[in-house]
Amino acid sequence: MSFARVRNVYTKCGHGVTLVCRLLQTIYCENSKCRWSPFHPTTCKPPSCLKTCQQYKTFPQQYSPQIDAFCPTCAQQQ
């Protein structure tokens, strides 16, 4: 099972809300320089891996839309 992380950033108050959504299919990175890739060499280990390989997930597994509104908490206080 794979998950996508969506972090909604609300520009009017600067707050962010993280949502975790289950993906219906597993998404694999095909880049050997991505530590999440099945093509990433098993011999690539820290500390060199931290300097040469991508250490974080990107779109579509991590997505951060900028929303021109107040976050739900701040919107209730308005």
mmCIF file of N, CA, C and O in Angstrom:
data_model
loop_
_atom_site.group_PDB
_atom_site.id
_atom_site.type_symbol
_atom_site.label_atom_id
_atom_site.label_comp_id
_atom_site.label_asym_id
_atom_site.label_seq_id
_atom_site.Cartn_x
_atom_site.Cartn_y
_atom_site.Cartn_z
ATOM 1 N N MET A 1 0.852 -1.172 0.000
ATOM 2 C CA MET A 1 0.000 0.000 0.000
ATOM 3 C C MET A 1 0.896 1.233 0.000
ATOM 4 O O MET A 1 1.904 1.280 0.671
ATOM 5 N N SER A 2 0.526 2.227 -0.745
ATOM 6 C CA SER A 2 1.302 3.447 -0.853
ATOM 7 C C SER A 2 0.415 4.629 -0.486
ATOM 8 O O SER A 2 -0.792 4.593 -0.678
ATOM 9 N N PHE A 3 1.025 5.661 0.056
ATOM 10 C CA PHE A 3 0.280 6.828 0.482
ATOM 11 C C PHE A 3 0.824 8.081 -0.179
ATOM 12 O O PHE A 3 2.009 8.183 -0.441
ATOM 13 N N ALA A 4 -0.051 9.015 -0.419
ATOM 14 C CA ALA A 4 0.342 10.327 -0.918
ATOM 15 C C ALA A 4 0.179 11.308 0.227
ATOM 16 O O ALA A 4 -0.772 11.230 0.987
ATOM 17 N N ARG A 5 1.108 12.213 0.339
ATOM 18 C CA ARG A 5 1.030 13.232 1.375
ATOM 19 C C ARG A 5 0.693 14.548 0.701
ATOM 20 O O ARG A 5 1.418 15.007 -0.173
ATOM 21 N N VAL A 6 -0.403 15.140 1.121
ATOM 22 C CA VAL A 6 -0.826 16.433 0.599
ATOM 23 C C VAL A 6 -0.760 17.417 1.761
ATOM 24 O O VAL A 6 -1.325 17.173 2.820
ATOM 25 N N ARG A 7 -0.026 18.496 1.583
ATOM 26 C CA ARG A 7 0.049 19.540 2.610
ATOM 27 C C ARG A 7 -0.538 20.813 2.018
ATOM 28 O O ARG A 7 0.089 21.494 1.212
ATOM 29 N N ASN A 8 -1.771 21.104 2.422
ATOM 30 C CA ASN A 8 -2.436 22.328 1.980
ATOM 31 C C ASN A 8 -1.844 23.501 2.752
ATOM 32 O O ASN A 8 -1.846 23.508 3.982
ATOM 33 N N VAL A 9 -1.333 24.486 2.036
ATOM 34 C CA VAL A 9 -0.781 25.686 2.651
ATOM 35 C C VAL A 9 -1.750 26.827 2.363
ATOM 36 O O VAL A 9 -2.066 27.122 1.211
ATOM 37 N N TYR A 10 -2.232 27.456 3.446
ATOM 38 C CA TYR A 10 -3.219 28.530 3.331
ATOM 39 C C TYR A 10 -2.494 29.869 3.403
ATOM 40 O O TYR A 10 -1.898 30.211 4.420
ATOM 41 N N THR A 11 -2.529 30.636 2.313
ATOM 42 C CA THR A 11 -1.721 31.842 2.204
ATOM 43 C C THR A 11 -2.221 33.010 3.053
ATOM 44 O O THR A 11 -1.442 33.874 3.413
ATOM 45 N N LYS A 12 -3.497 33.044 3.396
ATOM 46 C CA LYS A 12 -4.019 34.185 4.168
ATOM 47 C C LYS A 12 -3.608 34.143 5.634
ATOM 48 O O LYS A 12 -3.569 35.178 6.281
ATOM 49 N N CYS A 13 -3.296 32.960 6.161
ATOM 50 C CA CYS A 13 -2.870 32.870 7.565
ATOM 51 C C CYS A 13 -1.499 32.208 7.705
ATOM 52 O O CYS A 13 -0.909 32.238 8.782
ATOM 53 N N GLY A 14 -0.998 31.579 6.631
ATOM 54 C CA GLY A 14 0.314 30.948 6.678
ATOM 55 C C GLY A 14 0.333 29.564 7.284
ATOM 56 O O GLY A 14 1.393 28.951 7.400
ATOM 57 N N HIS A 15 -0.814 29.046 7.689
ATOM 58 C CA HIS A 15 -0.875 27.714 8.282
ATOM 59 C C HIS A 15 -0.903 26.634 7.204
ATOM 60 O O HIS A 15 -1.281 26.888 6.070
ATOM 61 N N GLY A 16 -0.510 25.428 7.597
ATOM 62 C CA GLY A 16 -0.556 24.285 6.699
ATOM 63 C C GLY A 16 -1.281 23.130 7.360
ATOM 64 O O GLY A 16 -1.207 22.959 8.574
ATOM 65 N N VAL A 17 -1.987 22.370 6.569
ATOM 66 C CA VAL A 17 -2.693 21.187 7.058
ATOM 67 C C VAL A 17 -2.249 20.000 6.215
ATOM 68 O O VAL A 17 -2.370 20.022 4.994
ATOM 69 N N THR A 18 -1.719 18.976 6.884
ATOM 70 C CA THR A 18 -1.240 17.788 6.174
ATOM 71 C C THR A 18 -2.348 16.742 6.110
ATOM 72 O O THR A 18 -2.948 16.399 7.124
ATOM 73 N N LEU A 19 -2.590 16.251 4.918
ATOM 74 C CA LEU A 19 -3.562 15.183 4.681
ATOM 75 C C LEU A 19 -2.792 13.982 4.155
ATOM 76 O O LEU A 19 -1.839 14.132 3.401
ATOM 77 N N VAL A 20 -3.198 12.791 4.546
ATOM 78 C CA VAL A 20 -2.578 11.581 4.020
ATOM 79 C C VAL A 20 -3.664 10.799 3.299
ATOM 80 O O VAL A 20 -4.702 10.495 3.866
ATOM 81 N N CYS A 21 -3.423 10.516 2.031
ATOM 82 C CA CYS A 21 -4.401 9.826 1.199
ATOM 83 C C CYS A 21 -3.811 8.506 0.724
ATOM 84 O O CYS A 21 -2.655 8.453 0.321
ATOM 85 N N ARG A 22 -4.592 7.476 0.729
ATOM 86 C CA ARG A 22 -4.143 6.187 0.221
ATOM 87 C C ARG A 22 -4.185 6.200 -1.300
ATOM 88 O O ARG A 22 -5.189 6.567 -1.904
ATOM 89 N N LEU A 23 -3.083 5.829 -1.908
ATOM 90 C CA LEU A 23 -3.039 5.719 -3.362
ATOM 91 C C LEU A 23 -3.571 4.360 -3.778
ATOM 92 O O LEU A 23 -3.335 3.357 -3.109
ATOM 93 N N LEU A 24 -4.272 4.321 -4.872
ATOM 94 C CA LEU A 24 -4.822 3.064 -5.348
ATOM 95 C C LEU A 24 -3.776 2.213 -6.048
ATOM 96 O O LEU A 24 -3.970 1.030 -6.228
ATOM 97 N N GLN A 25 -2.684 2.820 -6.433
ATOM 98 C CA GLN A 25 -1.615 2.058 -7.056
ATOM 99 C C GLN A 25 -0.287 2.541 -6.507
ATOM 100 O O GLN A 25 -0.171 3.660 -6.047
ATOM 101 N N THR A 26 0.688 1.684 -6.505
ATOM 102 C CA THR A 26 2.004 2.060 -6.035
ATOM 103 C C THR A 26 2.722 2.826 -7.127
ATOM 104 O O THR A 26 2.698 2.444 -8.292
ATOM 105 N N ILE A 27 3.356 3.918 -6.746
ATOM 106 C CA ILE A 27 4.084 4.747 -7.701
ATOM 107 C C ILE A 27 5.560 4.588 -7.407
ATOM 108 O O ILE A 27 6.003 4.774 -6.278
ATOM 109 N N TYR A 28 6.317 4.214 -8.412
ATOM 110 C CA TYR A 28 7.748 4.011 -8.244
ATOM 111 C C TYR A 28 8.517 5.069 -9.015
ATOM 112 O O TYR A 28 8.182 5.405 -10.137
ATOM 113 N N CYS A 29 9.571 5.546 -8.391
ATOM 114 C CA CYS A 29 10.496 6.444 -9.064
ATOM 115 C C CYS A 29 11.447 5.561 -9.872
ATOM 116 O O CYS A 29 11.933 4.557 -9.362
ATOM 117 N N GLU A 30 11.715 5.917 -11.109
ATOM 118 C CA GLU A 30 12.604 5.115 -11.953
ATOM 119 C C GLU A 30 14.030 5.643 -11.963
ATOM 120 O O GLU A 30 14.883 5.108 -12.645
ATOM 121 N N ASN A 31 14.289 6.693 -11.187
ATOM 122 C CA ASN A 31 15.603 7.310 -11.146
ATOM 123 C C ASN A 31 16.491 6.559 -10.142
ATOM 124 O O ASN A 31 16.140 6.425 -8.983
ATOM 125 N N SER A 32 17.644 6.100 -10.573
ATOM 126 C CA SER A 32 18.539 5.359 -9.679
ATOM 127 C C SER A 32 19.138 6.253 -8.595
ATOM 128 O O SER A 32 19.660 5.761 -7.601
ATOM 129 N N LYS A 33 19.041 7.583 -8.765
ATOM 130 C CA LYS A 33 19.529 8.523 -7.752
ATOM 131 C C LYS A 33 18.438 8.933 -6.762
ATOM 132 O O LYS A 33 18.592 9.877 -6.009
ATOM 133 N N CYS A 34 17.333 8.218 -6.756
ATOM 134 C CA CYS A 34 16.238 8.450 -5.813
ATOM 135 C C CYS A 34 16.233 7.294 -4.819
ATOM 136 O O CYS A 34 16.142 6.133 -5.219
ATOM 137 N N ARG A 35 16.337 7.585 -3.530
ATOM 138 C CA ARG A 35 16.426 6.493 -2.551
ATOM 139 C C ARG A 35 15.142 5.683 -2.459
ATOM 140 O O ARG A 35 15.125 4.595 -1.927
ATOM 141 N N TRP A 36 14.034 6.173 -3.004
ATOM 142 C CA TRP A 36 12.758 5.454 -2.984
ATOM 143 C C TRP A 36 12.580 4.559 -4.218
ATOM 144 O O TRP A 36 11.601 3.845 -4.333
ATOM 145 N N SER A 37 13.530 4.591 -5.126
ATOM 146 C CA SER A 37 13.426 3.855 -6.376
ATOM 147 C C SER A 37 13.835 2.397 -6.214
ATOM 148 O O SER A 37 14.792 2.082 -5.509
ATOM 149 N N PRO A 38 13.130 1.481 -6.899
ATOM 150 C CA PRO A 38 13.581 0.090 -6.901
ATOM 151 C C PRO A 38 14.901 -0.064 -7.657
ATOM 152 O O PRO A 38 15.567 -1.086 -7.545
ATOM 153 N N PHE A 39 15.302 0.983 -8.408
ATOM 154 C CA PHE A 39 16.556 0.950 -9.158
ATOM 155 C C PHE A 39 17.725 1.561 -8.375
ATOM 156 O O PHE A 39 18.837 1.605 -8.860
ATOM 157 N N HIS A 40 17.453 2.050 -7.156
ATOM 158 C CA HIS A 40 18.499 2.641 -6.321
ATOM 159 C C HIS A 40 19.419 1.509 -5.847
ATOM 160 O O HIS A 40 18.964 0.509 -5.314
ATOM 161 N N PRO A 41 20.736 1.626 -6.061
ATOM 162 C CA PRO A 41 21.650 0.535 -5.700
ATOM 163 C C PRO A 41 21.643 0.256 -4.193
ATOM 164 O O PRO A 41 21.640 1.182 -3.385
ATOM 165 N N THR A 42 21.627 -1.008 -3.832
ATOM 166 C CA THR A 42 21.643 -1.385 -2.416
ATOM 167 C C THR A 42 22.974 -1.045 -1.766
ATOM 168 O O THR A 42 23.062 -0.955 -0.546
ATOM 169 N N THR A 43 23.995 -0.822 -2.568
ATOM 170 C CA THR A 43 25.312 -0.466 -2.041
ATOM 171 C C THR A 43 25.428 1.021 -1.718
ATOM 172 O O THR A 43 26.391 1.439 -1.090
ATOM 173 N N CYS A 44 24.455 1.819 -2.144
ATOM 174 C CA CYS A 44 24.477 3.267 -1.894
ATOM 175 C C CYS A 44 23.934 3.519 -0.488
ATOM 176 O O CYS A 44 22.746 3.343 -0.224
ATOM 177 N N LYS A 45 24.799 3.918 0.422
ATOM 178 C CA LYS A 45 24.453 4.095 1.837
ATOM 179 C C LYS A 45 24.928 5.456 2.321
ATOM 180 O O LYS A 45 25.807 6.064 1.725
ATOM 181 N N PRO A 46 24.364 5.935 3.445
ATOM 182 C CA PRO A 46 24.875 7.175 4.038
ATOM 183 C C PRO A 46 26.326 6.977 4.458
ATOM 184 O O PRO A 46 26.722 5.858 4.753
ATOM 185 N N PRO A 47 27.109 8.016 4.460
ATOM 186 C CA PRO A 47 26.752 9.420 4.243
ATOM 187 C C PRO A 47 26.750 9.847 2.782
ATOM 188 O O PRO A 47 26.189 10.880 2.442
ATOM 189 N N SER A 48 27.365 9.076 1.881
ATOM 190 C CA SER A 48 27.424 9.517 0.481
ATOM 191 C C SER A 48 26.040 9.577 -0.158
ATOM 192 O O SER A 48 25.766 10.471 -0.959
ATOM 193 N N CYS A 49 25.151 8.671 0.196
ATOM 194 C CA CYS A 49 23.797 8.663 -0.369
ATOM 195 C C CYS A 49 23.064 9.967 -0.027
ATOM 196 O O CYS A 49 22.314 10.496 -0.842
ATOM 197 N N LEU A 50 23.289 10.490 1.156
ATOM 198 C CA LEU A 50 22.631 11.732 1.568
ATOM 199 C C LEU A 50 23.063 12.913 0.704
ATOM 200 O O LEU A 50 22.310 13.872 0.534
ATOM 201 N N LYS A 51 24.255 12.842 0.145
ATOM 202 C CA LYS A 51 24.781 13.939 -0.674
ATOM 203 C C LYS A 51 24.458 13.781 -2.153
ATOM 204 O O LYS A 51 24.347 14.753 -2.873
ATOM 205 N N THR A 52 24.301 12.540 -2.624
ATOM 206 C CA THR A 52 24.164 12.304 -4.060
ATOM 207 C C THR A 52 22.765 11.907 -4.513
ATOM 208 O O THR A 52 22.462 11.976 -5.691
ATOM 209 N N CYS A 53 21.915 11.472 -3.593
ATOM 210 C CA CYS A 53 20.601 10.935 -3.991
ATOM 211 C C CYS A 53 19.452 11.723 -3.373
ATOM 212 O O CYS A 53 19.577 12.271 -2.281
ATOM 213 N N GLN A 54 18.343 11.743 -4.099
ATOM 214 C CA GLN A 54 17.132 12.420 -3.635
ATOM 215 C C GLN A 54 16.612 11.697 -2.398
ATOM 216 O O GLN A 54 16.392 10.493 -2.424
ATOM 217 N N GLN A 55 16.353 12.426 -1.306
ATOM 218 C CA GLN A 55 15.971 11.831 -0.033
ATOM 219 C C GLN A 55 14.504 12.019 0.313
ATOM 220 O O GLN A 55 14.058 11.590 1.360
ATOM 221 N N TYR A 56 13.744 12.673 -0.537
ATOM 222 C CA TYR A 56 12.349 12.964 -0.235
ATOM 223 C C TYR A 56 11.474 12.566 -1.417
ATOM 224 O O TYR A 56 11.931 12.498 -2.545
ATOM 225 N N LYS A 57 10.223 12.315 -1.127
ATOM 226 C CA LYS A 57 9.286 11.958 -2.181
ATOM 227 C C LYS A 57 8.755 13.221 -2.834
ATOM 228 O O LYS A 57 8.590 14.247 -2.202
ATOM 229 N N THR A 58 8.499 13.145 -4.123
ATOM 230 C CA THR A 58 7.996 14.292 -4.872
ATOM 231 C C THR A 58 6.616 13.972 -5.419
ATOM 232 O O THR A 58 6.063 12.906 -5.168
ATOM 233 N N PHE A 59 6.062 14.885 -6.178
ATOM 234 C CA PHE A 59 4.759 14.686 -6.799
ATOM 235 C C PHE A 59 4.774 13.391 -7.604
ATOM 236 O O PHE A 59 5.759 13.112 -8.271
ATOM 237 N N PRO A 60 3.776 12.552 -7.558
ATOM 238 C CA PRO A 60 2.484 12.750 -6.924
ATOM 239 C C PRO A 60 2.409 12.243 -5.489
ATOM 240 O O PRO A 60 1.367 12.323 -4.874
ATOM 241 N N GLN A 61 3.498 11.679 -4.938
ATOM 242 C CA GLN A 61 3.418 11.175 -3.576
ATOM 243 C C GLN A 61 3.525 12.279 -2.543
ATOM 244 O O GLN A 61 3.177 12.088 -1.393
ATOM 245 N N GLN A 62 4.008 13.435 -2.921
ATOM 246 C CA GLN A 62 4.029 14.588 -2.036
ATOM 247 C C GLN A 62 3.610 15.795 -2.855
ATOM 248 O O GLN A 62 4.200 16.095 -3.881
ATOM 249 N N TYR A 63 2.596 16.508 -2.384
ATOM 250 C CA TYR A 63 2.012 17.600 -3.151
ATOM 251 C C TYR A 63 1.617 18.699 -2.180
ATOM 252 O O TYR A 63 1.049 18.422 -1.125
ATOM 253 N N SER A 64 1.914 19.936 -2.492
ATOM 254 C CA SER A 64 1.643 21.038 -1.572
ATOM 255 C C SER A 64 1.002 22.223 -2.296
ATOM 256 O O SER A 64 1.688 23.180 -2.671
ATOM 257 N N PRO A 65 -0.323 22.178 -2.472
ATOM 258 C CA PRO A 65 -0.982 23.298 -3.138
ATOM 259 C C PRO A 65 -1.041 24.529 -2.238
ATOM 260 O O PRO A 65 -1.164 24.417 -1.017
ATOM 261 N N GLN A 66 -0.927 25.713 -2.821
ATOM 262 C CA GLN A 66 -1.052 26.991 -2.122
ATOM 263 C C GLN A 66 -2.494 27.459 -2.306
ATOM 264 O O GLN A 66 -2.925 27.713 -3.432
ATOM 265 N N ILE A 67 -3.224 27.575 -1.200
ATOM 266 C CA ILE A 67 -4.647 27.914 -1.265
ATOM 267 C C ILE A 67 -4.840 29.347 -0.770
ATOM 268 O O ILE A 67 -4.438 29.682 0.353
ATOM 269 N N ASP A 68 -5.446 30.180 -1.579
ATOM 270 C CA ASP A 68 -5.663 31.584 -1.236
ATOM 271 C C ASP A 68 -6.900 31.708 -0.341
ATOM 272 O O ASP A 68 -7.959 32.162 -0.761
ATOM 273 N N ALA A 69 -6.738 31.280 0.907
ATOM 274 C CA ALA A 69 -7.833 31.305 1.882
ATOM 275 C C ALA A 69 -7.235 31.119 3.273
ATOM 276 O O ALA A 69 -6.031 30.913 3.416
ATOM 277 N N PHE A 70 -8.092 31.224 4.298
ATOM 278 C CA PHE A 70 -7.678 30.910 5.651
ATOM 279 C C PHE A 70 -7.804 29.409 5.875
ATOM 280 O O PHE A 70 -8.640 28.749 5.243
ATOM 281 N N CYS A 71 -6.981 28.857 6.765
ATOM 282 C CA CYS A 71 -7.093 27.438 7.105
ATOM 283 C C CYS A 71 -8.440 27.218 7.799
ATOM 284 O O CYS A 71 -9.081 28.181 8.260
ATOM 285 N N PRO A 72 -8.908 25.972 7.901
ATOM 286 C CA PRO A 72 -10.213 25.716 8.519
ATOM 287 C C PRO A 72 -10.337 26.282 9.944
ATOM 288 O O PRO A 72 -11.376 26.822 10.312
ATOM 289 N N THR A 73 -9.281 26.204 10.739
ATOM 290 C CA THR A 73 -9.329 26.717 12.114
ATOM 291 C C THR A 73 -9.487 28.233 12.129
ATOM 292 O O THR A 73 -10.327 28.787 12.849
ATOM 293 N N CYS A 74 -8.670 28.923 11.339
ATOM 294 C CA CYS A 74 -8.748 30.384 11.277
ATOM 295 C C CYS A 74 -10.070 30.839 10.645
ATOM 296 O O CYS A 74 -10.629 31.871 11.043
ATOM 297 N N ALA A 75 -10.582 30.105 9.684
ATOM 298 C CA ALA A 75 -11.849 30.453 9.032
ATOM 299 C C ALA A 75 -12.998 30.398 10.033
ATOM 300 O O ALA A 75 -13.924 31.224 9.964
ATOM 301 N N GLN A 76 -12.949 29.474 10.994
ATOM 302 C CA GLN A 76 -14.003 29.382 12.008
ATOM 303 C C GLN A 76 -13.960 30.575 12.952
ATOM 304 O O GLN A 76 -14.974 30.968 13.493
ATOM 305 N N GLN A 77 -12.777 31.151 13.159
ATOM 306 C CA GLN A 77 -12.617 32.283 14.064
ATOM 307 C C GLN A 77 -12.969 33.613 13.397
ATOM 308 O O GLN A 77 -13.023 34.638 14.068
ATOM 309 N N GLN A 78 -13.142 33.635 12.105
ATOM 310 C CA GLN A 78 -13.455 34.874 11.378
ATOM 311 C C GLN A 78 -14.879 35.291 11.600
ATOM 312 O O GLN A 78 -15.790 34.588 11.684
#
